[in-house]
Structure formats: C-alpha cells, structure tokens
mmCIF file with all atom_site columns, C-alpha atoms in Angstrom:
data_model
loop_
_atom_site.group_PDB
_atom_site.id
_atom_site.type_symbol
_atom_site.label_atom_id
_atom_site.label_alt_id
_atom_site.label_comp_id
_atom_site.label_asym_id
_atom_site.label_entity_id
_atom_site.label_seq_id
_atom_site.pdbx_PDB_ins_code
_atom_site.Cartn_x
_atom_site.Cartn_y
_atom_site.Cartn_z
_atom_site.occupancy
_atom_site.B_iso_or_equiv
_atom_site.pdbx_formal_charge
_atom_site.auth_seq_id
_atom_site.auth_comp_id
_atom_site.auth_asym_id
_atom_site.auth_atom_id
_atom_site.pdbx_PDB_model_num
ATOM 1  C CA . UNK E 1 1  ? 0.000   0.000  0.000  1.00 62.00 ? 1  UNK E CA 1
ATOM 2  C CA . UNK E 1 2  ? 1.302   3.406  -0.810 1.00 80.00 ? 2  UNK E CA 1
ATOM 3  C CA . UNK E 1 3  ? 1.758   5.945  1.701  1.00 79.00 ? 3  UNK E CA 1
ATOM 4  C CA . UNK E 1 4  ? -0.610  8.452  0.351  1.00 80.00 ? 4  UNK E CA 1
ATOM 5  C CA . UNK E 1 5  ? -3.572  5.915  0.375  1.00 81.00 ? 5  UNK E CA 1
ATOM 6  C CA . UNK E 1 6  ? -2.045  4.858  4.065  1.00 81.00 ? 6  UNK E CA 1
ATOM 7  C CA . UNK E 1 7  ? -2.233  8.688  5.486  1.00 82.00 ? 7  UNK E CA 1
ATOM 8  C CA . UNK E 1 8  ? -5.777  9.186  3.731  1.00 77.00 ? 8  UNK E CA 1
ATOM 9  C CA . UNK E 1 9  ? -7.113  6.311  5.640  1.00 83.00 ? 9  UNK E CA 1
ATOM 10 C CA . UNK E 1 10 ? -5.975  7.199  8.584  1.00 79.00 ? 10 UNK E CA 1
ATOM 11 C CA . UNK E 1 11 ? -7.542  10.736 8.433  1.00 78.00 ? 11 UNK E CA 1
ATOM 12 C CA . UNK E 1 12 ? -10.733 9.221  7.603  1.00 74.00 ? 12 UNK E CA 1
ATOM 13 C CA . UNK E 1 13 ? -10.518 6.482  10.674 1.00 79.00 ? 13 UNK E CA 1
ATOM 14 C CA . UNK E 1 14 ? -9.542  9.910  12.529 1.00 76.00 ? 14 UNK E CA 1
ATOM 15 C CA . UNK E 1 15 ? -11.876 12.342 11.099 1.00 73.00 ? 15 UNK E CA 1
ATOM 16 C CA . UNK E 1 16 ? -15.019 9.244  11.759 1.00 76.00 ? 16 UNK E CA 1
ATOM 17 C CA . UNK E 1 17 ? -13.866 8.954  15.298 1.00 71.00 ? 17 UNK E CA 1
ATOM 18 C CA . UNK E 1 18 ? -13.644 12.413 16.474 1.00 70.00 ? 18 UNK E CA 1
ATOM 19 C CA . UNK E 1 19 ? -17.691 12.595 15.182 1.00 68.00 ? 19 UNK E CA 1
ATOM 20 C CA . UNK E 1 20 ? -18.893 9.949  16.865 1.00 63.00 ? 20 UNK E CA 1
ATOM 21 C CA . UNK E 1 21 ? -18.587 11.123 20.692 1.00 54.00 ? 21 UNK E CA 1
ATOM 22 C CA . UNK E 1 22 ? -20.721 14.520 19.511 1.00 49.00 ? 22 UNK E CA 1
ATOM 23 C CA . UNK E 1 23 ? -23.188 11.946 17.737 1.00 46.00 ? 23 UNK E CA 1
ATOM 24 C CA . UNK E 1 24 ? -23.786 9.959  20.404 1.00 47.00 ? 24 UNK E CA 1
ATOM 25 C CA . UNK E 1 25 ? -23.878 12.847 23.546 1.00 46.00 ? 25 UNK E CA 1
ATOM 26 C CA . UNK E 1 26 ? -26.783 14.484 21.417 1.00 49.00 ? 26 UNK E CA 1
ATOM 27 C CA . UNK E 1 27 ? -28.712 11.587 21.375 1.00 63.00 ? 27 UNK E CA 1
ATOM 28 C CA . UNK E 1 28 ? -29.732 12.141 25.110 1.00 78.00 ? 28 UNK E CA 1
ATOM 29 C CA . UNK E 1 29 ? -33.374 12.810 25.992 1.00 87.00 ? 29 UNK E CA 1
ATOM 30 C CA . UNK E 1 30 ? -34.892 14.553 29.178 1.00 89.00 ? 30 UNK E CA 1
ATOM 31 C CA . UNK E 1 31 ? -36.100 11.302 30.597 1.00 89.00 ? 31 UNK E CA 1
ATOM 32 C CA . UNK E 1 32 ? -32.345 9.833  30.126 1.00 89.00 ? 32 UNK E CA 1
ATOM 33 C CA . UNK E 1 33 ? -31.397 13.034 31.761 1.00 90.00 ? 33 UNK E CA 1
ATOM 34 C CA . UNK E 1 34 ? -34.042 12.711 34.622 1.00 90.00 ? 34 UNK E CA 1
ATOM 35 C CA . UNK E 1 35 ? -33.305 9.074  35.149 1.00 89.00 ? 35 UNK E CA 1
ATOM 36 C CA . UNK E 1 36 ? -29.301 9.806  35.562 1.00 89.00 ? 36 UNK E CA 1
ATOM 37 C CA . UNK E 1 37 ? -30.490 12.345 37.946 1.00 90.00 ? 37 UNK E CA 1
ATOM 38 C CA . UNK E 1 38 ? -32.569 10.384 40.186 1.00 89.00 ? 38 UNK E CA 1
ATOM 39 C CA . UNK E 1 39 ? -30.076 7.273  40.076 1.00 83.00 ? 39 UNK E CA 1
ATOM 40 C CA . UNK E 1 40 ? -28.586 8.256  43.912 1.00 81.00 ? 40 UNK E CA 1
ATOM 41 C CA . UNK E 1 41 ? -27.998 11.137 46.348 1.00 86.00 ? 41 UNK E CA 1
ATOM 42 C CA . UNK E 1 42 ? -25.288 12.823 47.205 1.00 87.00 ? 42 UNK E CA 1
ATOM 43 C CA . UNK E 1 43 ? -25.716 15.930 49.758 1.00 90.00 ? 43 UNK E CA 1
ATOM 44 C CA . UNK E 1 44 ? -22.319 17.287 49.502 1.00 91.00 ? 44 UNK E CA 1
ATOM 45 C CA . UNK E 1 45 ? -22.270 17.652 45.495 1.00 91.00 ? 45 UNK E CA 1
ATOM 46 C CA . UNK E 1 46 ? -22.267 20.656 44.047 1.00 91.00 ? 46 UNK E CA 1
ATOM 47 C CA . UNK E 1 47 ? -22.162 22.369 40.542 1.00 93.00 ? 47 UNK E CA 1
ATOM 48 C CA . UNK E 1 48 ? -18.874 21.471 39.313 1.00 93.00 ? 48 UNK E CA 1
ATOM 49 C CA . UNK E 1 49 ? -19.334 17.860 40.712 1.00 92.00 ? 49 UNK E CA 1
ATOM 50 C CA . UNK E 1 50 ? -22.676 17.876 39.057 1.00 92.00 ? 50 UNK E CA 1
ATOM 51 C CA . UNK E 1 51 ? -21.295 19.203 35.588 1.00 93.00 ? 51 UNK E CA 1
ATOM 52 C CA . UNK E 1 52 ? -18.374 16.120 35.689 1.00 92.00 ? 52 UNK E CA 1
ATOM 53 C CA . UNK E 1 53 ? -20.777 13.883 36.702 1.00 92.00 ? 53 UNK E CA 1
ATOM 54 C CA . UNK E 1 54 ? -23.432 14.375 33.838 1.00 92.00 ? 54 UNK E CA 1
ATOM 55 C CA . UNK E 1 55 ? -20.588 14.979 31.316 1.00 91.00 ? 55 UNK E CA 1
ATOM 56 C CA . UNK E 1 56 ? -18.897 11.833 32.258 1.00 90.00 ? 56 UNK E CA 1
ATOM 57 C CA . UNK E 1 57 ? -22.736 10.220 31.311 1.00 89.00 ? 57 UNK E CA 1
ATOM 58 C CA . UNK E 1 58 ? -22.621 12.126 27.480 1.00 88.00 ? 58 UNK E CA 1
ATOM 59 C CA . UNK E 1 59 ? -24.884 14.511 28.805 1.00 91.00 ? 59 UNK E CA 1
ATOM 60 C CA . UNK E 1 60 ? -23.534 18.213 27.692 1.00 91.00 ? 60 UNK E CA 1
ATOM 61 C CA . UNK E 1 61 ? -23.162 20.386 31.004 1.00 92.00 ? 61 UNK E CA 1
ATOM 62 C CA . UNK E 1 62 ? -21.652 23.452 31.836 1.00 94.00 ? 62 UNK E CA 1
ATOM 63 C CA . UNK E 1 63 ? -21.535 24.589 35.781 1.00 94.00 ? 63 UNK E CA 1
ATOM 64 C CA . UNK E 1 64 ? -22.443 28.472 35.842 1.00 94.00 ? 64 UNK E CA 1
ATOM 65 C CA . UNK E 1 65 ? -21.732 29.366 39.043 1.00 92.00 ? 65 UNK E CA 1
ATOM 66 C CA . UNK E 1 66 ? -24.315 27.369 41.392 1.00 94.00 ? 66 UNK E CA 1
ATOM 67 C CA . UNK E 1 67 ? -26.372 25.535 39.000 1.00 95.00 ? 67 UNK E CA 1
ATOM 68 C CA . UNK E 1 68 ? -24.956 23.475 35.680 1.00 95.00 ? 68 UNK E CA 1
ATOM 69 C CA . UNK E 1 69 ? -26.894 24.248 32.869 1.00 95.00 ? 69 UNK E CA 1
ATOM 70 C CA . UNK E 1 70 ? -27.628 21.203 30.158 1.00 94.00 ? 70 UNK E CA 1
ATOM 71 C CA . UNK E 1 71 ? -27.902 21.407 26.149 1.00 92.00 ? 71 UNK E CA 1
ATOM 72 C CA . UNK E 1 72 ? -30.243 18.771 25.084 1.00 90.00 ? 72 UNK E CA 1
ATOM 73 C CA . UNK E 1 73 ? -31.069 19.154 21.637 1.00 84.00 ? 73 UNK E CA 1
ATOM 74 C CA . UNK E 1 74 ? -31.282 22.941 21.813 1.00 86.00 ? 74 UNK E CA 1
ATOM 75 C CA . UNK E 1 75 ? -33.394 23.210 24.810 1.00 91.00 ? 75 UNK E CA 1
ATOM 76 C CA . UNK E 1 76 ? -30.572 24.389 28.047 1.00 93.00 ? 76 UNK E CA 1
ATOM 77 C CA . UNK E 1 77 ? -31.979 23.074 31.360 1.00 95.00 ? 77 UNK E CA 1
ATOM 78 C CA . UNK E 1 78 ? -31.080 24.648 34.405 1.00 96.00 ? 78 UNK E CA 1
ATOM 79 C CA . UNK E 1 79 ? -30.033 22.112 37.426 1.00 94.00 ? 79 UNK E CA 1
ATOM 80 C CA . UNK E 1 80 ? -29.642 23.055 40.721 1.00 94.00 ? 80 UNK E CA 1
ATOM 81 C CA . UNK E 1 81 ? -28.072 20.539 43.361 1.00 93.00 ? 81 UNK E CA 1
ATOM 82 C CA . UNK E 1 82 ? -30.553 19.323 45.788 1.00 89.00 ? 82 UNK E CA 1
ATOM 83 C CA . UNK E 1 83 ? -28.244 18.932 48.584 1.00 85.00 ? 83 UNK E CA 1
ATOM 84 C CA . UNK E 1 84 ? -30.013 16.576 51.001 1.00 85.00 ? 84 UNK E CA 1
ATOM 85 C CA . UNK E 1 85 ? -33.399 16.173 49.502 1.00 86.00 ? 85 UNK E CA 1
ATOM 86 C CA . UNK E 1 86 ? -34.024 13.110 47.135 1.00 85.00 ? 86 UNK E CA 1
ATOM 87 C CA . UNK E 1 87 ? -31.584 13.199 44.002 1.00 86.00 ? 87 UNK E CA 1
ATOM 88 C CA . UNK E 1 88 ? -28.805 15.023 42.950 1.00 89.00 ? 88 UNK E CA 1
ATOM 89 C CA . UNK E 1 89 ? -30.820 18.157 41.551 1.00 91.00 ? 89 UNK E CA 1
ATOM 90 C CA . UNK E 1 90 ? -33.792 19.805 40.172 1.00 90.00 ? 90 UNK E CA 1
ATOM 91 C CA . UNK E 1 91 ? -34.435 20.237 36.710 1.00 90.00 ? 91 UNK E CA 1
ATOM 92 C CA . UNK E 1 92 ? -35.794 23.891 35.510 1.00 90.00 ? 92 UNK E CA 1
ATOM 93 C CA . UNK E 1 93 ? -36.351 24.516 31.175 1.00 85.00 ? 93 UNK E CA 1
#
C-alpha cells in the first residue's frame, strides 16, 4: 500500500472517530437526563461535581456558578443541586 492511500485512511478512521462522541452525547433525551439524575444522592455535590458527573454520562453540562446548565437538543436546562433532599438536583427549562 502506498503511503498516500495509508495517510488518507488514517484521516478518515480519525476524522469518523472524532464525530462519533458529539453523535452519540446528542442523542440524550430529558427522561435519560431525569433518570441519571434520580439514580442516587449525594448531599455534599455541588455544581462542578454535578457538571463532571453528567458529562462523564454524554450529557452536555456546563456549571455556571451554582447551577450546571444542560444542552439537550437545543433546549438548556437549568439544574440546581438538591443537597439533602431526594436526588442530585432539580431540573428547571
């Protein structure tokens, strides 16, 4: 194989991989994002925890200062940690 066809497929492989991660984080709904929510408790979390936390689950967060707010599809959610009541936040459109 020459190295010109060698170097284009490996900028295709690369160009393919670096789409796939946006493809599939945009493919989150509001109940996906409500059940990650609800999945446990943690009183001590706060925004920045909560940001990693969803973005480690493909969900696109951002904390803003004491609330993370979420991209789904164009809609931005506001969530606010709950701190000891049920859940890690509440969920505002």
């Amino acid at each position: 194989m020459a190295w010109k066809e060698i170097i284009a497929i490996s900028l295709l492989s690369l160009a393919i991989l670096l789409v796939l991660p946006t493809a599939s984080a945009s493919s989150t709904s509001l109940s996906d994002l409500k059940s990650t929510v609800s999945s446990f408790d943690d009183p001590r979390m706060d925004s920045v925890d909560l940001a990693f936390y969803l973005a480690s689950h493909d969900i696109d967060a951002t904390p803003k200062g004491s609330y993370v707010e979420v991209d789904l599809d164009g809609y931005i959610y506001k969530l606010t940690p709950n701190g000891s009541a049920p859940g890690l936040c509440s969920i505002e459109a």
